[in-house]
Coordinates of C-alpha atoms and ligand atoms in Angstrom, one line a residue:
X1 CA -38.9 23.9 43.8
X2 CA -35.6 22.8 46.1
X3 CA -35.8 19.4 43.6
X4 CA -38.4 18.4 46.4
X5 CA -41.9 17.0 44.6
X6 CA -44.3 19.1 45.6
X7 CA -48.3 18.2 45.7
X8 CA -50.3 18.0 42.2
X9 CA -52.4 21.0 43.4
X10 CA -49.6 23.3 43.6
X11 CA -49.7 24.1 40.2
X12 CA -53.5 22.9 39.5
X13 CA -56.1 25.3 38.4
X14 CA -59.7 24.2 40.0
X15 CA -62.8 25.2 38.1
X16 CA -66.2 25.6 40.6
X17 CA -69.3 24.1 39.0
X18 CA -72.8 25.6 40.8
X19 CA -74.5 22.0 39.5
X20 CA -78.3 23.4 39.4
X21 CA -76.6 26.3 37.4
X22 CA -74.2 24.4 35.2
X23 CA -76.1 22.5 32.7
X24 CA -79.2 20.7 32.4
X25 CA -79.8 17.3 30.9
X26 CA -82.8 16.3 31.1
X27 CA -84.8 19.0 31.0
X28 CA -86.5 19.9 34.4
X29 CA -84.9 23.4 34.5
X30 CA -82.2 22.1 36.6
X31 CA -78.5 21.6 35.9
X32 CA -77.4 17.7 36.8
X33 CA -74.5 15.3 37.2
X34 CA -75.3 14.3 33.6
X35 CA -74.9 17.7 32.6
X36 CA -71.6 18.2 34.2
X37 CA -70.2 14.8 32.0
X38 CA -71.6 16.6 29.1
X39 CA -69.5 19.9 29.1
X40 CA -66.5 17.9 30.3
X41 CA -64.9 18.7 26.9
X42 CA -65.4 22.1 27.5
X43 CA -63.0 21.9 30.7
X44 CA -60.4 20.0 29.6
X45 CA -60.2 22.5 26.7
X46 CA -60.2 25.1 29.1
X47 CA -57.3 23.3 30.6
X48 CA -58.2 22.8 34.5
X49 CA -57.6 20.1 36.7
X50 CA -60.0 19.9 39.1
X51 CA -63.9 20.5 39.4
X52 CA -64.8 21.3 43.1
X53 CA -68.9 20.2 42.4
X54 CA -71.0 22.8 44.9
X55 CA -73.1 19.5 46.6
X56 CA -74.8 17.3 44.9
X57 CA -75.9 15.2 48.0
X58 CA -79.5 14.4 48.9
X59 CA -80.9 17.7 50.6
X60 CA -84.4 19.2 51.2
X61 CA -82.7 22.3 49.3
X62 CA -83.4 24.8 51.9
X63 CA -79.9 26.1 51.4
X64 CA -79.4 24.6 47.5
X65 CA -77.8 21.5 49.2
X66 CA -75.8 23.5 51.8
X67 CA -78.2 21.2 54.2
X68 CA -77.0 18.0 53.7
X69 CA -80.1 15.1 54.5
X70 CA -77.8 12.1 53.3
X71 CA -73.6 12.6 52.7
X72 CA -73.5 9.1 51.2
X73 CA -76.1 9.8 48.1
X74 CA -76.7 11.9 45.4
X75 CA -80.2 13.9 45.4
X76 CA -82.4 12.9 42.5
X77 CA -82.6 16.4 41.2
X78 CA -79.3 16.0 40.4
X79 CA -79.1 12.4 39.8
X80 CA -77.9 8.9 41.0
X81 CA -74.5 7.4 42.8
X82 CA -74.0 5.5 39.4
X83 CA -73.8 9.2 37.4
X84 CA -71.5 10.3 40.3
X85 CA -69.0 7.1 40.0
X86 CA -69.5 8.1 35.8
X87 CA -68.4 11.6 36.2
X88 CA -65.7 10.7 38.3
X89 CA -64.2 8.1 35.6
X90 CA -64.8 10.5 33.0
X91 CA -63.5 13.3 34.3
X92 CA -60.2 11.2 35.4
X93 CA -60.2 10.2 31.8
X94 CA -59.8 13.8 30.8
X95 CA -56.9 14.2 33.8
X96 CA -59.3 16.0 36.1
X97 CA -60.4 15.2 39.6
X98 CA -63.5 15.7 41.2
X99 CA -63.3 17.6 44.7
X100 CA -66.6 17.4 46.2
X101 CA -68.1 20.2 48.8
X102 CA -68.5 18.7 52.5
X103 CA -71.1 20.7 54.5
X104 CA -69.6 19.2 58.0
X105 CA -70.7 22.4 60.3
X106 CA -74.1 21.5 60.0
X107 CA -76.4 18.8 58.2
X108 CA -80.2 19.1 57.7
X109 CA -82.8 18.9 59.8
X110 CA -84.1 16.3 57.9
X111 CA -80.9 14.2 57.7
X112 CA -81.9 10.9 60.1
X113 CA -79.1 11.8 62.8
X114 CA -81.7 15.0 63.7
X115 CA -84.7 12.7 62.9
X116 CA -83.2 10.4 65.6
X117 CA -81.6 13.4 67.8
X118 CA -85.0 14.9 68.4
X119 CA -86.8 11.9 69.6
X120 CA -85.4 11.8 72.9
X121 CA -82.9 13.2 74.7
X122 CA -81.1 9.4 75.4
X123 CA -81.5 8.9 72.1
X124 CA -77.1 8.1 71.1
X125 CA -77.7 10.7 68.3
X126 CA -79.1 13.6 70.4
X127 CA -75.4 14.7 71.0
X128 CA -74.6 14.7 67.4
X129 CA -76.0 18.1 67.8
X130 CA -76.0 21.2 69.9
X131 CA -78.8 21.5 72.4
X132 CA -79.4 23.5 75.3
X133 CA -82.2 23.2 78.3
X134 CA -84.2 27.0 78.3
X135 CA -87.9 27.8 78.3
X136 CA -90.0 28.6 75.2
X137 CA -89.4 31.9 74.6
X138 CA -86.4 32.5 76.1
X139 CA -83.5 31.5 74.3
X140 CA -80.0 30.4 75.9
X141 CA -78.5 33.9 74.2
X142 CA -79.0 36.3 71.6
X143 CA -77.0 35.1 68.9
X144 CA -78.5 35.4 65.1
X145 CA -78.5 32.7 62.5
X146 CA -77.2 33.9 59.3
X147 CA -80.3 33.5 57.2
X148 CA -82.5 36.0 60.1
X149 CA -84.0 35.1 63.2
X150 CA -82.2 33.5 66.4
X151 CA -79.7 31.1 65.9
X152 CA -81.7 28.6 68.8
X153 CA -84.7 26.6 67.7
X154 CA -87.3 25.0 70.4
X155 CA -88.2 21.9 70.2
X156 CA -91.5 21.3 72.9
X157 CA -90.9 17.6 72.8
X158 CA -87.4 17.7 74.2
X159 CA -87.9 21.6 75.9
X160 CA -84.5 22.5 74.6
X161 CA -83.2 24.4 71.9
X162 CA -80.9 23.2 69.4
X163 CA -78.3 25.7 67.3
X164 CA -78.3 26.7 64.4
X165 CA -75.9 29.2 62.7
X166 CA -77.5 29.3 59.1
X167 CA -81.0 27.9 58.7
X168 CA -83.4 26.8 61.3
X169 CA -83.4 23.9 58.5
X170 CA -79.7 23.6 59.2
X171 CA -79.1 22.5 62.4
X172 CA -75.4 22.7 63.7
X173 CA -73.4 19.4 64.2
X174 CA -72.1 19.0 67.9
X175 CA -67.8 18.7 66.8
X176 CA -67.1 17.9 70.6
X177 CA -69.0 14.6 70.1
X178 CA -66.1 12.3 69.1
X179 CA -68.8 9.9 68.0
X180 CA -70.3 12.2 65.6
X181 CA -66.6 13.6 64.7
X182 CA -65.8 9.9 63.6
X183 CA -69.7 9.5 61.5
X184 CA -68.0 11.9 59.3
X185 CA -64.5 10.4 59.0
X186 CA -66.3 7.6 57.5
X187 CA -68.1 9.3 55.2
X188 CA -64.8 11.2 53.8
X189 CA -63.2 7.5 53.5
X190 CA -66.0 6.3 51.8
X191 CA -65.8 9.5 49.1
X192 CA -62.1 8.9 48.7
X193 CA -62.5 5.2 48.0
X194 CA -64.7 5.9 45.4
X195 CA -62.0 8.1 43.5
X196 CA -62.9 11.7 44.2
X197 CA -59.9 14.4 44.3
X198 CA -60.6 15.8 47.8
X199 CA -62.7 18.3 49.6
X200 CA -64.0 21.5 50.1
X201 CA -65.0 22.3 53.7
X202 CA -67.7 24.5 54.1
X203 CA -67.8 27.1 56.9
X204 CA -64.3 24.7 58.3
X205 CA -63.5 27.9 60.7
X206 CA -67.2 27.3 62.9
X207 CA -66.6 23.4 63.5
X208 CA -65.5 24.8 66.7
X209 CA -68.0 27.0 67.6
X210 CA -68.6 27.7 71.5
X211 CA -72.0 29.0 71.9
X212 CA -72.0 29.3 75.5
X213 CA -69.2 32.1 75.4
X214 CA -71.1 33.5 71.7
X215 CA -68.0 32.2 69.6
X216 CA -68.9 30.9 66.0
X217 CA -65.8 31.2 64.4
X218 CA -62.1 30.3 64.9
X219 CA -63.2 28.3 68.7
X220 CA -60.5 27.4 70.7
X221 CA -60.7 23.4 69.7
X222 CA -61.3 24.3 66.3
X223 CA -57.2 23.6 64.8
X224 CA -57.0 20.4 66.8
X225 CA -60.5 19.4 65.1
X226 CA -59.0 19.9 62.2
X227 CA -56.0 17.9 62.6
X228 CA -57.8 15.3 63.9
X229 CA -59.8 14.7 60.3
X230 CA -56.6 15.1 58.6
X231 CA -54.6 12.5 60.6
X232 CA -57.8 10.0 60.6
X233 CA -59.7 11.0 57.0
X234 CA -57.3 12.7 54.8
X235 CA -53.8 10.8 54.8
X236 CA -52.4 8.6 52.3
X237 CA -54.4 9.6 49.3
X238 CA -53.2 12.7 47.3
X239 CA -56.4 14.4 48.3
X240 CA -56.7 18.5 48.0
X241 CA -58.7 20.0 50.9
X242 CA -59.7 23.6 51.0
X243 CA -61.3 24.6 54.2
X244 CA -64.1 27.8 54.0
X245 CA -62.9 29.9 56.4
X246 CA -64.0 34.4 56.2
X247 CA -62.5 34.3 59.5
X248 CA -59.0 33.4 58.5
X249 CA -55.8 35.5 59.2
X250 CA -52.8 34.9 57.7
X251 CA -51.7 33.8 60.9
X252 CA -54.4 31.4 61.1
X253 CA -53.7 30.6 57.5
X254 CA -50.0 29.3 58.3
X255 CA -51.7 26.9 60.8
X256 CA -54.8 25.6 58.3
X257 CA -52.0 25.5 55.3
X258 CA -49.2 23.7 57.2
X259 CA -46.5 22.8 54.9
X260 CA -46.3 19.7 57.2
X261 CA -49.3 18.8 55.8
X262 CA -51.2 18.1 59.2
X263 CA -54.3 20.6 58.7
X264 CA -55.4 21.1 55.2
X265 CA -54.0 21.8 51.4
X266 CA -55.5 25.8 52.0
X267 CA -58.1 28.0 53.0
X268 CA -60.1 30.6 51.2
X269 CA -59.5 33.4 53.0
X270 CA -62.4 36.8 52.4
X271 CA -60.0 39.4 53.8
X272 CA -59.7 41.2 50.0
X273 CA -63.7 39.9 49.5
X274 CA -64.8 41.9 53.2
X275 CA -63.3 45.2 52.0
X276 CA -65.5 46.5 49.7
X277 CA -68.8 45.9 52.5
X278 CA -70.1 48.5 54.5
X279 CA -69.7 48.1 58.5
X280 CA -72.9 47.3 60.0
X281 CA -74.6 46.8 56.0
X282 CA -72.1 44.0 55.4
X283 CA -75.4 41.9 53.2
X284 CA -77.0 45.0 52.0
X285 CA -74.9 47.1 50.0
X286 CA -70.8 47.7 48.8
X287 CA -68.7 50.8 48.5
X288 CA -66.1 51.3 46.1
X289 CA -62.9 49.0 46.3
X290 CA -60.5 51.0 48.9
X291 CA -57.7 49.9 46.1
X292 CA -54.3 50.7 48.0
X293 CA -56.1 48.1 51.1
X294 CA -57.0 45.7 48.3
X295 CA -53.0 46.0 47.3
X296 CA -52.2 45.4 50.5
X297 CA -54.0 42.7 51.8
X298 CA -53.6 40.8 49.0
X299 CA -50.0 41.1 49.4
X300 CA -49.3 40.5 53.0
X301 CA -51.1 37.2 52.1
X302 CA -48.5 36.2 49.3
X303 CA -45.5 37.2 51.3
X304 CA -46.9 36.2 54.8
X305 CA -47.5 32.5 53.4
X306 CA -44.6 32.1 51.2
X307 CA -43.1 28.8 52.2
X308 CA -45.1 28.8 55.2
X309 CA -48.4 28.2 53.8
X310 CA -50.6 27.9 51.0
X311 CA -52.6 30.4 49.1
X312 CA -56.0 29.6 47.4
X313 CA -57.1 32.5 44.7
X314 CA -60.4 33.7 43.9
X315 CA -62.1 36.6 43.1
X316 CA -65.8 34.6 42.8
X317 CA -67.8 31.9 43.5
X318 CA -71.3 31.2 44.2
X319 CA -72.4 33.4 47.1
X320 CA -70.4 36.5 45.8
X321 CA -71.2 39.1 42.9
X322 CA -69.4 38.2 39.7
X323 CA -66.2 40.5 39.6
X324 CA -66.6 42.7 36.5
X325 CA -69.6 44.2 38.0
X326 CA -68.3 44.3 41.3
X327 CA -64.6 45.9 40.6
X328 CA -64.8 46.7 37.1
X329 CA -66.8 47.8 34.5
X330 CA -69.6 44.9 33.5
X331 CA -70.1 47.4 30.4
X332 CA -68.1 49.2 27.4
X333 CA -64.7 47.3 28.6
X334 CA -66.3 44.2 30.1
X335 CA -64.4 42.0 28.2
X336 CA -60.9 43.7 28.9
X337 CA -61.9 44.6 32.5
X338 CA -62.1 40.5 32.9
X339 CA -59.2 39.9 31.3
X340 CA -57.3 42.3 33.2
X341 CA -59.1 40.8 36.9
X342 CA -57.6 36.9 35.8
X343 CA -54.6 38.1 34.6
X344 CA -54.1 40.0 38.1
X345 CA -54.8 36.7 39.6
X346 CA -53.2 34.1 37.6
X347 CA -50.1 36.2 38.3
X348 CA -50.1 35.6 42.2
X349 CA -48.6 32.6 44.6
X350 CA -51.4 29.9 44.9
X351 CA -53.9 27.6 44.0
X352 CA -56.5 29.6 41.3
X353 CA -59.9 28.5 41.2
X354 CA -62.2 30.1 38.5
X355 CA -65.9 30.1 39.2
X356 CA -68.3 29.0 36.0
X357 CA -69.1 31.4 33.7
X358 CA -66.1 33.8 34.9
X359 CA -64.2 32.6 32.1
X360 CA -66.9 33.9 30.0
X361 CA -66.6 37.9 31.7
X362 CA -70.7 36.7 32.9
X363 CA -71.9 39.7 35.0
X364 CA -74.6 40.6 37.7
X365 CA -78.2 40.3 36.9
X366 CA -81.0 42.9 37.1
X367 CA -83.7 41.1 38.3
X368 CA -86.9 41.7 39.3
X369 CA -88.0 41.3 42.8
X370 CA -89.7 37.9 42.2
X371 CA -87.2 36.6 39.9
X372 CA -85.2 36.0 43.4
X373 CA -84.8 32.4 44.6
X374 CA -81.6 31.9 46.9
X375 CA -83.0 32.1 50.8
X376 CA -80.6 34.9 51.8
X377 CA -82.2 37.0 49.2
X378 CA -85.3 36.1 50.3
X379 CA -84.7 37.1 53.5
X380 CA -83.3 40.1 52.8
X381 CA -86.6 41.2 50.6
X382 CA -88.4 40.0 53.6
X383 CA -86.3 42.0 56.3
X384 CA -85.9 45.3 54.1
X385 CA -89.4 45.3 53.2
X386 CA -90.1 45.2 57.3
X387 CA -87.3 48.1 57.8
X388 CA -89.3 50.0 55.6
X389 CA -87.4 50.0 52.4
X390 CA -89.1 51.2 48.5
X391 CA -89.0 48.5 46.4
X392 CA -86.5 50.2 44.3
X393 CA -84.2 50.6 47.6
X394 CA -84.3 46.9 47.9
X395 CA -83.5 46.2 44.3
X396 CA -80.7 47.8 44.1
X397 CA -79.0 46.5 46.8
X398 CA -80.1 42.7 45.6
X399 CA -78.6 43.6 42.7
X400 CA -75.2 44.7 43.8
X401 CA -74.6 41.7 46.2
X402 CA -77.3 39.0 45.8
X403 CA -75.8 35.8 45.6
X404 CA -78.3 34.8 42.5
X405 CA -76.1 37.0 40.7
X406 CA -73.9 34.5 40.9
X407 CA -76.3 31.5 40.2
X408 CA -77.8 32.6 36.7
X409 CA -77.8 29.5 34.8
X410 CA -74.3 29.4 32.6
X411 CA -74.2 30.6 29.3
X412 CA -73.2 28.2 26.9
X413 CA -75.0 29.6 23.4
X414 CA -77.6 31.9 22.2
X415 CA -80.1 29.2 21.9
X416 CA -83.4 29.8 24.3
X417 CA -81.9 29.4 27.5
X418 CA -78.9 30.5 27.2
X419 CA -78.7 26.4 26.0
X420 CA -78.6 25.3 29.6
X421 CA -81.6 23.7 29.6
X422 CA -84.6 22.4 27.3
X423 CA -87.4 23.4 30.1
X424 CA -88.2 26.4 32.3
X425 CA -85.1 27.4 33.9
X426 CA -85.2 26.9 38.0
X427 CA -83.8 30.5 38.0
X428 CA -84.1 33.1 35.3
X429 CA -81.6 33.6 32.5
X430 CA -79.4 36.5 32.4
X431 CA -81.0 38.3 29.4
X432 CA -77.3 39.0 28.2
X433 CA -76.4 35.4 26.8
X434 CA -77.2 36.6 23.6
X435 CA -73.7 38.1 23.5
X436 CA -72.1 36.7 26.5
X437 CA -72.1 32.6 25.7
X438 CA -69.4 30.4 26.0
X439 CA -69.9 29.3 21.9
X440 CA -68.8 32.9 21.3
X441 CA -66.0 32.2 22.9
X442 CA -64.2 29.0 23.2
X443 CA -62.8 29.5 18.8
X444 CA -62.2 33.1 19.6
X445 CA -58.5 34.0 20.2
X446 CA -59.4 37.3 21.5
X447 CA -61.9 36.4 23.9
X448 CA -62.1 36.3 27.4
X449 CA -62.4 32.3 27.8
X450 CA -59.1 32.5 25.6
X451 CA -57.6 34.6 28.1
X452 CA -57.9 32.4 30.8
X453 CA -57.0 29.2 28.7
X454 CA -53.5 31.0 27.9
X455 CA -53.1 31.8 31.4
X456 CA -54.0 28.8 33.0
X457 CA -51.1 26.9 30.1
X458 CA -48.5 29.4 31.0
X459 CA -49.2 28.4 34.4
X460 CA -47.9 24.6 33.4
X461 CA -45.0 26.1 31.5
X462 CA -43.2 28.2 33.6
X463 CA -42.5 27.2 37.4
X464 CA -41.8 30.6 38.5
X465 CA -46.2 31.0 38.7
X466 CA -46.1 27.9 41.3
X467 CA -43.0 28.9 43.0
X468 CA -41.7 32.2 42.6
X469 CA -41.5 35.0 45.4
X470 CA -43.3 37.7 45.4
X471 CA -43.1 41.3 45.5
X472 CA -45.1 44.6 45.4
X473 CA -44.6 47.3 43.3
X474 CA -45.5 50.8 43.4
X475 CA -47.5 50.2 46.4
X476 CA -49.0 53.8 47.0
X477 CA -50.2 54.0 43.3
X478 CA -53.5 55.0 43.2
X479 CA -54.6 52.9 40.0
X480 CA -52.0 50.4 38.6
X481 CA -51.6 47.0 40.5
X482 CA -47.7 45.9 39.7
X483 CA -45.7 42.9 41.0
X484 CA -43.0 41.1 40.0
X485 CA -42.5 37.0 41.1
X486 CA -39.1 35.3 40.9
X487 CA -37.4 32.3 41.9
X488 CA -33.9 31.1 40.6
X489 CA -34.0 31.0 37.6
X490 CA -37.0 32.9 36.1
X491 CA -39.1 36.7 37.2
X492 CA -42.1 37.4 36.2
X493 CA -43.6 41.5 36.0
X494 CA -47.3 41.8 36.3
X495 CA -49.0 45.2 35.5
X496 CA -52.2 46.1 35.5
X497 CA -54.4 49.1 35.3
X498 CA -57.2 48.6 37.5
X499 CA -59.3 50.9 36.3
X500 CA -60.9 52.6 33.0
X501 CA -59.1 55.4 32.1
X502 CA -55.4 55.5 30.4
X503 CA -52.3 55.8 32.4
X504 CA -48.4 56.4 32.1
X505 CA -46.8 53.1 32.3
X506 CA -44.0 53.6 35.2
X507 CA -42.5 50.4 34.5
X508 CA -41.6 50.9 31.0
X509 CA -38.5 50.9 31.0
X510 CA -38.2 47.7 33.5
X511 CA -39.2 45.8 30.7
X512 CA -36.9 46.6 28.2
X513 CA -35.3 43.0 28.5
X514 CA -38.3 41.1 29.1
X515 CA -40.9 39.4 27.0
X516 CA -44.6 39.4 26.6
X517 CA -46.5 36.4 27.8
X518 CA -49.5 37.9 27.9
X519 CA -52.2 41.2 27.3
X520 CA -55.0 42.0 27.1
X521 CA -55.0 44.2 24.3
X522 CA -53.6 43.5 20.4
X523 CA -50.6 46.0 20.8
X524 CA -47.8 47.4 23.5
X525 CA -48.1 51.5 23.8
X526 CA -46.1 53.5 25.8
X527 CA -49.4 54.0 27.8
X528 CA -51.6 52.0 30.0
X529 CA -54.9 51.7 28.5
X530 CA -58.2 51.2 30.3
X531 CA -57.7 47.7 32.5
X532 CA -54.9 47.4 30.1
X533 CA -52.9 44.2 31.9
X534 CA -49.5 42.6 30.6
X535 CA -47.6 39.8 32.3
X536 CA -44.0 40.1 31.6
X537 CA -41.1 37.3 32.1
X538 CA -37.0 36.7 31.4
X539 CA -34.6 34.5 32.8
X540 CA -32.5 35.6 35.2
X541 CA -29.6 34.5 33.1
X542 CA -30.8 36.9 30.8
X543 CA -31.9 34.8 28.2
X544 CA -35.8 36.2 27.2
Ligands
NOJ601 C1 -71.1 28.6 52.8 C2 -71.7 28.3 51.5 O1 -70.8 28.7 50.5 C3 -73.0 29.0 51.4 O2 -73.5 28.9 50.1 C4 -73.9 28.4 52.5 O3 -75.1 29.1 52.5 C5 -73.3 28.4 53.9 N1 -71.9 28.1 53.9 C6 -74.0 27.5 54.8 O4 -73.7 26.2 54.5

């Protein structure tokens, strides 16, 4: 990489624990800190270098802790400070930082800024948040929140409304208030004093949200925000930050991504996540992956941010369907058809992050109606059922993209439970840990967690993953995702069948002179076989 030293995170691989989910230690149902030092092991062995923890802070738990009552504490379902400052040091003992998940857009209503904010409107923390004068009943505007409902809340006391994007429990934080902007500069020092890795930014693209003029995303303040908190809360330590953002462009991107290091280390970006909704159903229901766009979009971001930005890479994480039942086949060739989706995105330009229990192939879950927890789903059961929706309407669309599907409690063993926890799980087990546990896996050469330990060590071996350029193949075929990554010295040729039936390889004879790394099946045919993938590499002094 131009003999230039380039950031740890560059060639990291960041694994995303779901804490309630992960694994519980002391036995109220519900995954904890303790937990998380417990399967420690497990990561390391898996080989990643960097847990971003979904929060852990104190929070009512409207929004599982996405409604953040105190930054600077550690709820009790999950623990104390002292289990925090213990993970930390054993985690760093094992070479992997903890990147913790900053929920800056918005706190909870219950955090003591709103308690103070609502008292009065001289009160110095009213303008921590976003109020406007109105009467009851008639809001300033017509925007939604997120969760249902209007995105203003009245408040008698004060006769204004405050704002709220997501819950009326989540009450958005004012970022033109400098004073508030500088409460949570404080807060990030105070994280990266006690020795955490860096940050994830929720929902980073609405911190400049203009409600007046109905913008929520991408505001026009929002980049100098952002490079404000770098310059003042990020510099000097070798912290990661990856901002939220489903509104970025890879325009955008080049700006949050900056090389120059004065925005942020990356973005996740949802353009390859939004294709698969439906307009106008976005929450309720997904078509089949329009494949050649997938191709596309994912490309344009590789080449549009080579050198000139910073790719994160993800297929899942905790408010998306798990990826084999969402692109693949969660059945007959689960275990291939997960293989085939990590080595697809090992292959690529960026950052990967792997969301728990994707390295075990874990699928969707077919719940029953009250097995649901997460508040969108709640809502959505709740809005349906007022639409006018069967039961068995509303099921099937919780089931394709419920974000629960996502929050099953991992699967570490065929014990009761799954082996997550020793009580009543806070959310129900997916019945199919009895053959999809991480025990299974981890000694099995062959199995999916395998395939995403070898990737994730031929990521440290060859620099060409971190650094090489890349380039589409084949780009109007209908079924086979191909691409090829090269720097000096070393090119890499990624093939994979996307989909379940077998294919003529086009690019056999391009690999005459190259050499395996990786498959996902025992043997090379001529053919392509169902989510058959292969990466391929040689020197380009033609040494193999
Ligand atoms: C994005 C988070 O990932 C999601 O879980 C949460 O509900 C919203 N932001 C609101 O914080």
């Amino acid at each position: 990489m131009n003999g230039i030293a380039q950031p740890w995170w560059k060639s990291a691989v960041i694994y995303q624990v779901y804490p309630r989910s992960f694994m519980d230690a002391n036995g109220d149902g519900m995954g904890d800190l303790p937990g998380v030092i417990s399967k420690l092991d497990y990561l390391a062995g898996l080989g990643i270098d960097a847990i971003w923890l979904s929060p852990v802070f104190r929070s009512p738990q409207d929004d599982n802790g996405y409604d953040v009552s105190d930054y600077q504490d550690i709820d009790p379902l999950f623990g104390t400070l002292e289990d925090m400052d213990r993970l930390i040091a054993e985690a760093k003992k094992r070479g992997i930082r903890i990147i913790l998940d900053m929920v800056l857009n918005h706190s909870s209503d219950e955090h003591r800024w709103f308690i103070e904010a609502k008292k009065s409107r001289d009160n110095p923390y009213h303008d921590f948040y976003v109020w406007r004068d109105g009467e009851a009943g008639t809001p300033p505007n017509d925007m939604p929140a997120s969760f249902g409902g209007p995105a203003w809340e009245w408040v008698p006391e004060l006769k204004q409304y405050y704002f709220h994007q997501y819950s009326v429990k989540q009450p958005d934080l004012n970022w033109e208030n400098p004073a508030m902007r500088q409460e949570l500069y404080k807060i990030l020092h105070w994280w990266a004093a006690r020795g955490v890795g860096g940050f994830r930014l929720d929902v980073v693209d609405h911190f400049g949200k203009d409600p007046d003029q109905k913008i929520r995303v991408a505001g026009p303040r929002l980049h100098e925000y952002i490079r404000e908190l770098s310059r003042e809360a990020l510099q000097g330590a070798e912290l990661v930050t990856v901002g939220e953002a489903w509104s970025a462009t890879t325009d955008s991107a080049k700006l949050y991504s900056n090389p120059d290091g004065s925005e942020l280390s990356m973005v996740f970006q949802f353009e390859h996540i939004k294709l698969d909704r439906v307009p106008g159903r976005e929450n309720r229901e997904l078509m089949p992956l329009p494949f050649l766009q997938f191709k596309e979009v994912l490309s344009r971001w590789q080449t549009e941010l080579y050198e000139k930005g910073w790719n994160s890479l993800f297929w899942e994480n905790h408010d998306l369907p798990r990826c084999v039942s969402r692109w693949g086949d969660d059945g007959e060739y689960r275990e291939t058809c997960a293989k085939m989706l990590a080595i697809l995105l090992f292959g690529m330009q960026g950052t990967p992050y792997i969301y728990q229990g994707q390295e075990l192939g874990m699928t969707n879950v077919d719940y029953a109606l009250d097995d649901y927890r997460d508040i969108g789903a709640l809502n959505h059961i709740r809005e349906m059922r007022a639409e006018g929706y069967s039961e068995a309407e509303i099921l099937h669309s919780l089931h394709t993209v419920s974000r629960d599907n996502a929050r099953t409690p991992m699967q570490w063993s065929t014990e009761e439970n799954a082996g997550f926890t020793k009580g009543k799980p806070w959310l129900r087990v997916n019945p199919n840990y009895r053959t999809i546990n991480a025990e299974a896996q981890v000694n099995d050469p062959d199995s999916v967690y395998a395939c995403y330990r070898a990737l994730i060590s031929l990521r440290k071996k060859y620099p060409v993953f971190a650094d090489g350029r890349y380039a589409l193949l084949l780009p109007e075929h209908k079924e086979l995702f191909a691409y090829t990554r090269t720097n000096a010295e070393e090119e890499l040729l990624v093939v994979c069948n996307f989909y379940g039936h077998t294919l003529q390889n086009p690019l056999d004879a391009e690999t005459s002179d190259m050499r395996l790394l990786i498959s996902d099946y025992p043997d090379c045919r001529e053919t392509l076989r169902p989510y058959e993938a292969r990466i391929y590499y040689r020197t380009r002094t033609g040494r193999k």
